Tab-separated table of C-alpha atoms in Angstrom:
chain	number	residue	atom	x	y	z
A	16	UNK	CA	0.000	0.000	0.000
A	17	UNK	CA	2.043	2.259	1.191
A	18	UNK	CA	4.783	1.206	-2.051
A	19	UNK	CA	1.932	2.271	-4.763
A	20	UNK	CA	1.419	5.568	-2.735
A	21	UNK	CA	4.615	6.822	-3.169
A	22	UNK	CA	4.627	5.719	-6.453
A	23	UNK	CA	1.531	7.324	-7.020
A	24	UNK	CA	3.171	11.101	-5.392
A	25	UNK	CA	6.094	10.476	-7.698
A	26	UNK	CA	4.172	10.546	-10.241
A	27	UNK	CA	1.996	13.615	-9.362
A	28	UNK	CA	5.369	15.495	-8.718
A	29	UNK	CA	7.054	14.111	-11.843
A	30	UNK	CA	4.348	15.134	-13.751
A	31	UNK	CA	4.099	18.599	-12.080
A	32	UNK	CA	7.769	19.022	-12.903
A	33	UNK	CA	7.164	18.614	-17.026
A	34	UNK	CA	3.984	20.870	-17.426
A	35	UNK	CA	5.828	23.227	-14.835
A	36	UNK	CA	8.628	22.990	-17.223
A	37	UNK	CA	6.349	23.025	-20.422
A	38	UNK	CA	4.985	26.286	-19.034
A	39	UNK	CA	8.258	28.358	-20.113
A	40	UNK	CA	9.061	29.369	-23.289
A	41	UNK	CA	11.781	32.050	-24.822
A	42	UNK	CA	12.305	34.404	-27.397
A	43	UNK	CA	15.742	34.150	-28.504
A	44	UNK	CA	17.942	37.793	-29.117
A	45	UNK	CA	16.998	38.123	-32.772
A	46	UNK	CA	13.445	37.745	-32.298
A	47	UNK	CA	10.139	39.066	-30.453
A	48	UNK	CA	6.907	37.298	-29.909
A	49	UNK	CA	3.148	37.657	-29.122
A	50	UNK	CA	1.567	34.980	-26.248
A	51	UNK	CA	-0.798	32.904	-28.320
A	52	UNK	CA	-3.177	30.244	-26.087
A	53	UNK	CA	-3.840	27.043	-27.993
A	54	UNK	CA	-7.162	26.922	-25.154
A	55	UNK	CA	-8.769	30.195	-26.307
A	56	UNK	CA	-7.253	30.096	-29.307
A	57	UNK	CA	-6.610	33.503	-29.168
A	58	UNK	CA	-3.309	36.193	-28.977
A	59	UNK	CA	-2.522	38.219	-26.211
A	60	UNK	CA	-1.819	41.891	-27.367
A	61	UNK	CA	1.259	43.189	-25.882
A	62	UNK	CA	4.536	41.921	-27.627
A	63	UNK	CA	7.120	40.141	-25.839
A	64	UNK	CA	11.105	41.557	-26.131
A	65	UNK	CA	13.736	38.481	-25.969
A	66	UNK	CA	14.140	36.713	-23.056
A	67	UNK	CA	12.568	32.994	-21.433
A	68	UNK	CA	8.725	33.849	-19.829
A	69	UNK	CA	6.253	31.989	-17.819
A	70	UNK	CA	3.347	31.089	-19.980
A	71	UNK	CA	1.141	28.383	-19.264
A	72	UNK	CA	1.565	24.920	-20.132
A	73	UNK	CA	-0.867	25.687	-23.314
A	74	UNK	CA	0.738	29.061	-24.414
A	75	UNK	CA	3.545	29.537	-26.968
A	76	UNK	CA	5.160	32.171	-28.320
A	77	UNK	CA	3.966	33.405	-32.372
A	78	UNK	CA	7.959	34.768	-32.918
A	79	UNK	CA	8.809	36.823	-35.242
A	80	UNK	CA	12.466	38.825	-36.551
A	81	UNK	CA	13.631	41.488	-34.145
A	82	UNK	CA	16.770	42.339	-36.292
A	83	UNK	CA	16.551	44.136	-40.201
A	84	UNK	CA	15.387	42.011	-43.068
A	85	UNK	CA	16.195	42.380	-46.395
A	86	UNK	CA	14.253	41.884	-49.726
A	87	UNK	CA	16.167	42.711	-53.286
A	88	UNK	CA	14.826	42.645	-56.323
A	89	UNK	CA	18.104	41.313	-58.274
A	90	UNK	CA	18.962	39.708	-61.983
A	91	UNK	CA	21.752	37.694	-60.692
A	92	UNK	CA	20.906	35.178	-58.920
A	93	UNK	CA	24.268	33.742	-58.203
A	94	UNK	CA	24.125	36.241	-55.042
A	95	UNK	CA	21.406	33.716	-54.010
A	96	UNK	CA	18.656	36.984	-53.926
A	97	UNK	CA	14.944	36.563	-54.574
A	98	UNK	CA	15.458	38.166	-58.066
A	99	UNK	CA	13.948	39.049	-60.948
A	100	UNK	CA	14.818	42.882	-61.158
A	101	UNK	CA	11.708	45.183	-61.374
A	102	UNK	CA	9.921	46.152	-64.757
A	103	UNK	CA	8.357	49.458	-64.909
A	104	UNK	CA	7.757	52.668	-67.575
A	105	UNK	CA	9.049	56.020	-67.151
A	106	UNK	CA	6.815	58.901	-67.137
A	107	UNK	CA	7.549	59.214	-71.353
A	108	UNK	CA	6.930	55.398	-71.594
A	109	UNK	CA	9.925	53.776	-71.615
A	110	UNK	CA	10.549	50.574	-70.382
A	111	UNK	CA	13.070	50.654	-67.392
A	112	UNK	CA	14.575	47.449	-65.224
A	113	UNK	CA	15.517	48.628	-61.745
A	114	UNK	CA	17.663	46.718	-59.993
A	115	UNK	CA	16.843	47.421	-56.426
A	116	UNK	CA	17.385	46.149	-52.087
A	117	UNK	CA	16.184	47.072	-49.134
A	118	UNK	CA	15.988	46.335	-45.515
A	119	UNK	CA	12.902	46.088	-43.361
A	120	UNK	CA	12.726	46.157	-39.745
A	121	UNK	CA	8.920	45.553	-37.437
A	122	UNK	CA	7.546	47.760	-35.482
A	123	UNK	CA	7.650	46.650	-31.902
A	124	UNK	CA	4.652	47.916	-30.400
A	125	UNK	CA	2.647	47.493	-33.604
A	126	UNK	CA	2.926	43.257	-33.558
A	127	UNK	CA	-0.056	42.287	-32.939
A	128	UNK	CA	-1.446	44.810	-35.370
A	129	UNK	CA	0.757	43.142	-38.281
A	130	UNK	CA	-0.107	39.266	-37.233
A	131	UNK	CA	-4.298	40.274	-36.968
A	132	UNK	CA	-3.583	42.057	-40.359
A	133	UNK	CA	-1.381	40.314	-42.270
A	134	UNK	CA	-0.715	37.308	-40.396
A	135	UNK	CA	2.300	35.269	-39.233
A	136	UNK	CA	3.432	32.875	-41.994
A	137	UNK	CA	2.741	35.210	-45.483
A	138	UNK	CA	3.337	38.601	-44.478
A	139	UNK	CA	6.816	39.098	-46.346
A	140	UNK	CA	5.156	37.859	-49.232
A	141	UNK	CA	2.702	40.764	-48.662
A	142	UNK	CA	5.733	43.115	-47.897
A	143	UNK	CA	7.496	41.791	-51.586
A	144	UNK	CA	4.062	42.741	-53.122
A	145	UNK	CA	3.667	46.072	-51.697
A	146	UNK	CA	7.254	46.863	-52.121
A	147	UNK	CA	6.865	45.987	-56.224
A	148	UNK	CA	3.660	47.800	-56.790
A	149	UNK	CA	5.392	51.158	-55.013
A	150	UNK	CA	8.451	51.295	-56.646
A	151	UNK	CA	6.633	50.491	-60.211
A	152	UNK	CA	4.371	53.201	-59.340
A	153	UNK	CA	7.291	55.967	-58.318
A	154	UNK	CA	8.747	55.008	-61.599
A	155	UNK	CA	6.161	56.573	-63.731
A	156	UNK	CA	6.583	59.616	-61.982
A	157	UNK	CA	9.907	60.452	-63.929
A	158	UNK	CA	10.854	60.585	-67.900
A	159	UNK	CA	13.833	58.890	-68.754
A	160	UNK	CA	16.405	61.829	-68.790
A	161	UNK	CA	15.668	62.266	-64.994
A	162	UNK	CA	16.198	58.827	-64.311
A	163	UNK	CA	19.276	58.697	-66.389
A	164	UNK	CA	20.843	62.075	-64.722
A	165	UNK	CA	19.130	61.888	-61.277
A	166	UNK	CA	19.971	58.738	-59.890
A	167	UNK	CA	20.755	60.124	-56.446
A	168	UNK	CA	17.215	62.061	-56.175
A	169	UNK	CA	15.022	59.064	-57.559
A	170	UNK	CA	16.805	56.813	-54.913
A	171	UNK	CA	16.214	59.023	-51.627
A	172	UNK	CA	12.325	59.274	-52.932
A	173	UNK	CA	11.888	56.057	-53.614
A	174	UNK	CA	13.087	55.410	-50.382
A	175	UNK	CA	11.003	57.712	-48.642
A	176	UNK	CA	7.855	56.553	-49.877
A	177	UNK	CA	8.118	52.995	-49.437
A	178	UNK	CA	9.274	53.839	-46.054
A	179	UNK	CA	6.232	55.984	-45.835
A	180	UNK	CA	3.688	52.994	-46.808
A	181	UNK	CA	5.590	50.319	-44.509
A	182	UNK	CA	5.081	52.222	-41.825
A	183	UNK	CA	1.196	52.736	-42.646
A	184	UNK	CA	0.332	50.072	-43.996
A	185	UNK	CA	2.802	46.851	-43.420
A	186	UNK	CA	3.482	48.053	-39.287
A	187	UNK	CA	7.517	48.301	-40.301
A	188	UNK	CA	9.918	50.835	-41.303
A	189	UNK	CA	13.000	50.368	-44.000
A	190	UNK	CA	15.543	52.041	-42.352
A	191	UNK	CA	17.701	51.274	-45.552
A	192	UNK	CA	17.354	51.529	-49.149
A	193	UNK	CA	19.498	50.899	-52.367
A	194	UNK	CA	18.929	51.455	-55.880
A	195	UNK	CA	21.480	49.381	-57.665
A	196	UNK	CA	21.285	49.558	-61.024
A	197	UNK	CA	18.895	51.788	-63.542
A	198	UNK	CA	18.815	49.507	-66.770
A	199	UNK	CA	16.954	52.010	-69.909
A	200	UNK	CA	17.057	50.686	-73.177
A	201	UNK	CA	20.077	50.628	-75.021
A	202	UNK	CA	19.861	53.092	-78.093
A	203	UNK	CA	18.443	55.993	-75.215
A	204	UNK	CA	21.670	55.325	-73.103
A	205	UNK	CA	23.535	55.581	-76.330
A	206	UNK	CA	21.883	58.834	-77.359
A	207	UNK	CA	22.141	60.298	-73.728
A	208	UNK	CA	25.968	59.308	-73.831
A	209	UNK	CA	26.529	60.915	-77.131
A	210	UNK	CA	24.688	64.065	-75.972
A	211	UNK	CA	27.014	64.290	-72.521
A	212	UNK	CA	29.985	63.939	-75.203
A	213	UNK	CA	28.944	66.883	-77.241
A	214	UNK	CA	28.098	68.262	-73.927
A	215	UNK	CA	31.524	68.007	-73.126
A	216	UNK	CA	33.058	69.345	-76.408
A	217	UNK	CA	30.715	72.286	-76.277
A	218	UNK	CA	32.088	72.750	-72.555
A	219	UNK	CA	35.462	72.475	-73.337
A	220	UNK	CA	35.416	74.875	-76.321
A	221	UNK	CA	33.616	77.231	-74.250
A	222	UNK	CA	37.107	76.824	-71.552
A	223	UNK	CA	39.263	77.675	-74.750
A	224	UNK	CA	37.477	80.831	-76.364
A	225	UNK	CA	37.893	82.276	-72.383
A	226	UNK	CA	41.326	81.409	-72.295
A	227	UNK	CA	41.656	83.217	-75.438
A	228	UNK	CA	40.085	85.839	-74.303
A	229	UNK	CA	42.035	86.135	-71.096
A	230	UNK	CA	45.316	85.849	-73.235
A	231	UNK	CA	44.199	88.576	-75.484
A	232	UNK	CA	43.039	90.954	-72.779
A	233	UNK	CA	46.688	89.942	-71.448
A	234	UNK	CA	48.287	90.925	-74.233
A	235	UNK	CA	46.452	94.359	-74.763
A	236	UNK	CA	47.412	95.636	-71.094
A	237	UNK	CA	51.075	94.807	-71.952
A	238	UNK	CA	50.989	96.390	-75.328
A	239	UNK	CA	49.511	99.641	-72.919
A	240	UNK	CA	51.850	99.507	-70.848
């Protein structure tokens, strides 16, 4: 009697031990979490920063990234990116491939927000998809000699409004942004090129009829004197 009474506490106590155990779970440095119960089936609202929490025996953590994440839109896949480059039309309707990256960070105390919107399992897909349709869009805002002679200025705005639309619609900011490549067609890049080198001629005869004039005005104040 009294041998399957102890056995019967050991038990109980061993048993206590494991869901006591089971109770616990952690959120590693890189990531953050909501408290989802599998009882209620439902999410608790406040996120959870890294770190091993009490939970209940039928609570886990939903985790998600803590650190930046990056999404390119890149021709060569060797670099093992998601790839293809982005197809668009400038504002004059030519067809432009941009070559673009950039990286996305959540928004802590918007989590829950982003898993009841877009869920725990798709949203980068959503994020790839918002990110395409945005930069297509900001595309068509320019003609091609803009693109072609304002790289620096189409980059910092196409950064600033898919920043802007993260952070309203997608709960997450992109704290970093790189335009790597403008591809135009080829007989417009030849045409601008050949324009910059007449450009260039025109400057540089410009630089010799001053100098001429400079060494003529020279010469006439030493004939004065």
């Amino acid at each position: 009697m009294q041998c399957w009474l102890i056995s019967v506490v050991v038990v109980a106590v061993s048993t206590m031990i494991v869901l006591f155990v089971c109770s616990f779970d952690s959120l590693e440095y890189q990531q953050i979490g909501l408290n989802y119960s599998f009882l209620s089936e439902s999410v608790e609202k406040e996120p959870y920063k890294p770190g091993r929490y009490y939970l209940g025996v039928t609570n886990r953590f939903i985790k998600f990234p803590r650190t930046v994440q990056s999404i390119s839109f890149i021709d060569d896949w060797a670099e093992g990116l998601q790839g293809p480059a982005l197809q668009s039309r400038t504002k004059d309707g030519l067809t432009v491939h941009l070559e673009v990256s950039f990286q996305y960070k959540l928004i802590f105390n918007q989590l829950y927000n982003l898993w009841a919107t877009l869920g725990h399992d798709h949203y980068e897909t959503t994020f790839t998809r918002m990110a395409m349709e945005q930069l297509s869009t900001a595309t068509t805002h320019h003609n091609a000699h803009f693109f072609f002679r304002n790289r620096t200025y189409v980059s910092t705005e196409m950064h600033r409004k898919l920043d802007d639309h993260f952070r309203k619609h997608a709960f997450a900011e992109v704290p970093f942004f790189q335009l790597r490549t403008v591809h135009l067609p080829d007989d417009f890049e030849d045409a601008i090129k050949e324009t910059q080198v007449q450009e260039q001629h025109i400057h540089i005869a410009r630089l010799e009829q001053q100098k001429k004039k400079v060494t003529f005005a020279t010469e006439v104040l030493k004939a004065e004197q």
